[in-house]
PDB file of C-alpha atoms in Angstrom:
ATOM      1  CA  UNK A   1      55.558 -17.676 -37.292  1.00 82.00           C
ATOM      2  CA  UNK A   2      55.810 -14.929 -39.673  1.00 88.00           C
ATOM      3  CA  UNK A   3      53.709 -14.817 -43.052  1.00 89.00           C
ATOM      4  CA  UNK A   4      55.787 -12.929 -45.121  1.00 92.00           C
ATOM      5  CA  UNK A   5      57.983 -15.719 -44.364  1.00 94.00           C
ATOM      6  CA  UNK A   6      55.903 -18.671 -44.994  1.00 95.00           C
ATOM      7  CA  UNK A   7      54.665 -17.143 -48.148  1.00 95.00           C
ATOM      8  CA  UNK A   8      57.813 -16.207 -49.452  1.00 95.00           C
ATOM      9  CA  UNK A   9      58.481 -19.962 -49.002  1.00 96.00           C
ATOM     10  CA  UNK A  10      55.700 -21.124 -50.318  1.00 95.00           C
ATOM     11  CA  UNK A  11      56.760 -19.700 -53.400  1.00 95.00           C
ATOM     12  CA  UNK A  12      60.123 -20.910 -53.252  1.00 96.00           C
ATOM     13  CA  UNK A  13      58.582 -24.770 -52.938  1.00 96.00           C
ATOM     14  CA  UNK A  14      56.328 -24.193 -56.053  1.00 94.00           C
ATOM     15  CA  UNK A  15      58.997 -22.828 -58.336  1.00 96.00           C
ATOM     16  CA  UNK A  16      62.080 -25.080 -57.302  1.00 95.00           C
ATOM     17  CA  UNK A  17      61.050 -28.268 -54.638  1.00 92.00           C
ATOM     18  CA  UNK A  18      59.715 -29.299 -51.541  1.00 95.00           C
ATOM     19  CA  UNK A  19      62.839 -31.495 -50.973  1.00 96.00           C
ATOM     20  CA  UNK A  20      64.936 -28.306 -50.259  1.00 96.00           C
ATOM     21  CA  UNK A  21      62.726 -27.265 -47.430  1.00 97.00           C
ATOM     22  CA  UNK A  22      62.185 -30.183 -46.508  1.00 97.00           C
ATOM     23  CA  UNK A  23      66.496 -31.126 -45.943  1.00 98.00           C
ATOM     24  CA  UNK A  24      66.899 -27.936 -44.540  1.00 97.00           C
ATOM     25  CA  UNK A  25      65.038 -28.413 -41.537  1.00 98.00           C
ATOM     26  CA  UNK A  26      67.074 -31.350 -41.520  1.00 98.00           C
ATOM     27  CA  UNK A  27      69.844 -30.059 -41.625  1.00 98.00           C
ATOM     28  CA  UNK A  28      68.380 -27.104 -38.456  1.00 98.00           C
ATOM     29  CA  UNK A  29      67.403 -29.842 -36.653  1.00 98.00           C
ATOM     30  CA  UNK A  30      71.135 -31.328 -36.323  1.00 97.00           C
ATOM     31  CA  UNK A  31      72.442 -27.724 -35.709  1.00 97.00           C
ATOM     32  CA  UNK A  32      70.063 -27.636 -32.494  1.00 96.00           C
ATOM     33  CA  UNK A  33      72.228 -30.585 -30.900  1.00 96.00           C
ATOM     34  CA  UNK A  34      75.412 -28.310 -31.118  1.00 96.00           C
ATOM     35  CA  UNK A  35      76.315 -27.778 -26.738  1.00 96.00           C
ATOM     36  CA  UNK A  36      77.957 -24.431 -27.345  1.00 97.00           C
ATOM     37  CA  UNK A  37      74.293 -22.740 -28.686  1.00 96.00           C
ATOM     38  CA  UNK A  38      72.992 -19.425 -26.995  1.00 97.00           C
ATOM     39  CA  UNK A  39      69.849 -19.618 -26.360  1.00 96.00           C
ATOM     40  CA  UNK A  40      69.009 -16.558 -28.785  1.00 97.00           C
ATOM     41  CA  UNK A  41      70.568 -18.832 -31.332  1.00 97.00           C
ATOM     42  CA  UNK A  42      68.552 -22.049 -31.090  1.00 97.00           C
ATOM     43  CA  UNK A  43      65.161 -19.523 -30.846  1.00 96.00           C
ATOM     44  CA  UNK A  44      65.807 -18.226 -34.173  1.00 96.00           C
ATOM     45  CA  UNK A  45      66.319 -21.618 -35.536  1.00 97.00           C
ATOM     46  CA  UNK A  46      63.067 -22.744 -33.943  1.00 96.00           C
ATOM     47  CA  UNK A  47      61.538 -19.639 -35.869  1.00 96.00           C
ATOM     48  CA  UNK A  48      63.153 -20.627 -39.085  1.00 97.00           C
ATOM     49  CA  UNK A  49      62.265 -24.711 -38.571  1.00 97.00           C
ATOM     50  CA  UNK A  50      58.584 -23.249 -37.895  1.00 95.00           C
ATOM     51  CA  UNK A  51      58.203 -21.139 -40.516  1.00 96.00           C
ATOM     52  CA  UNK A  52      59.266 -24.009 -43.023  1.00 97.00           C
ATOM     53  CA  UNK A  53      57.051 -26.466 -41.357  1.00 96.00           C
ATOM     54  CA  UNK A  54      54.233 -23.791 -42.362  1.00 95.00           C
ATOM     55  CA  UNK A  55      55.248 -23.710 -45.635  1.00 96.00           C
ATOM     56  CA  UNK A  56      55.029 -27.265 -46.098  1.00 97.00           C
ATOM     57  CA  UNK A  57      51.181 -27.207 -44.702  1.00 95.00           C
ATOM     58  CA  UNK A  58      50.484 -24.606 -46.742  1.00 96.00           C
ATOM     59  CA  UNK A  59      52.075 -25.960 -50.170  1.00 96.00           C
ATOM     60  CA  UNK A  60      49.890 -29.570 -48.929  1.00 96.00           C
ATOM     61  CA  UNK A  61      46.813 -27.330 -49.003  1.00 96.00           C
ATOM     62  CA  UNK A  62      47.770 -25.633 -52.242  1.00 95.00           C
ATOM     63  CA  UNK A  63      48.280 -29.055 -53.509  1.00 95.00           C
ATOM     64  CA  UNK A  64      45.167 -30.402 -52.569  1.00 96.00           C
ATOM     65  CA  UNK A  65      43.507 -27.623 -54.557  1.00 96.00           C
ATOM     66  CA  UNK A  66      43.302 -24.395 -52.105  1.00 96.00           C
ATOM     67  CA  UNK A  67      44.358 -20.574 -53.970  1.00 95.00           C
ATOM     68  CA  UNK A  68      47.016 -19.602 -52.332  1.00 93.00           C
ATOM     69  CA  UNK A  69      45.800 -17.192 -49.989  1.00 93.00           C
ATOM     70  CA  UNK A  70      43.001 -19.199 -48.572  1.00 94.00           C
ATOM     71  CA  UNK A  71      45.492 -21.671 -47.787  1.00 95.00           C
ATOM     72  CA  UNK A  72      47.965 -19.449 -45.666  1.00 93.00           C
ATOM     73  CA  UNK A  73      44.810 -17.499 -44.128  1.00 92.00           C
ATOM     74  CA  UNK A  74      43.781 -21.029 -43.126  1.00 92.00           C
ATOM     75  CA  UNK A  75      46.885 -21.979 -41.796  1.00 92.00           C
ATOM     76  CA  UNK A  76      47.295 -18.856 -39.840  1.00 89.00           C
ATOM     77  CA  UNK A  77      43.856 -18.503 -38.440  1.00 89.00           C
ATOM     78  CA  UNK A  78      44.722 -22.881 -37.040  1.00 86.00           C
ATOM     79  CA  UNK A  79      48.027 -21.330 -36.033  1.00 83.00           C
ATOM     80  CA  UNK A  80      46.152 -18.612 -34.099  1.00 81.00           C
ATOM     81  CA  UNK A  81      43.500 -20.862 -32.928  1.00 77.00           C
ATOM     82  CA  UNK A  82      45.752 -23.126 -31.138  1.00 69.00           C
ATOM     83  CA  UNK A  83      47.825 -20.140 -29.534  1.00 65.00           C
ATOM     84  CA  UNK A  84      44.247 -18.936 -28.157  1.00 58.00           C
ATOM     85  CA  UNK A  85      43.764 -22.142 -26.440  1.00 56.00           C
TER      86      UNK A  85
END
């Protein structure tokens, strides 16, 4: 997961809508069923279908009342947390 990325996403939920995010990984999710796939290829669409799923916790926190940056240092220090383990 990249923050940059999940920020940059974040954004793009608050000024247009989650729905687009949200039918995008959708839409990744079918493309990951396609046989002829490298490898390489379904790893960076893991990376992109994470990174969105990040954005979505993130834009729930921001929702619920969280700045911003609290909420993605939150998410990333979980995100972290859970890699440690």
């Amino acid at each position: 997961m990249k923050l940059p990325v999940i920020k940059h996403l974040t954004n793009f939920i608050e000024e247009n809508d989650e729905d687009f995010v949200v039918e995008t990984i959708e839409t990744l999710e079918a493309l990951t069923e396609v046989p002829s796939l490298k490898d390489e290829e379904l790893d960076v669409i893991g990376e992109l279908i994470s990174n969105m799923y990040g954005a979505l916790e993130v834009q729930k926190s921001i929702k619920e009342g969280k700045p911003q940056k609290e909420a993605l240092n939150e998410f990333m220090k979980r995100v972290m947390g859970s890699i440690d383990k």
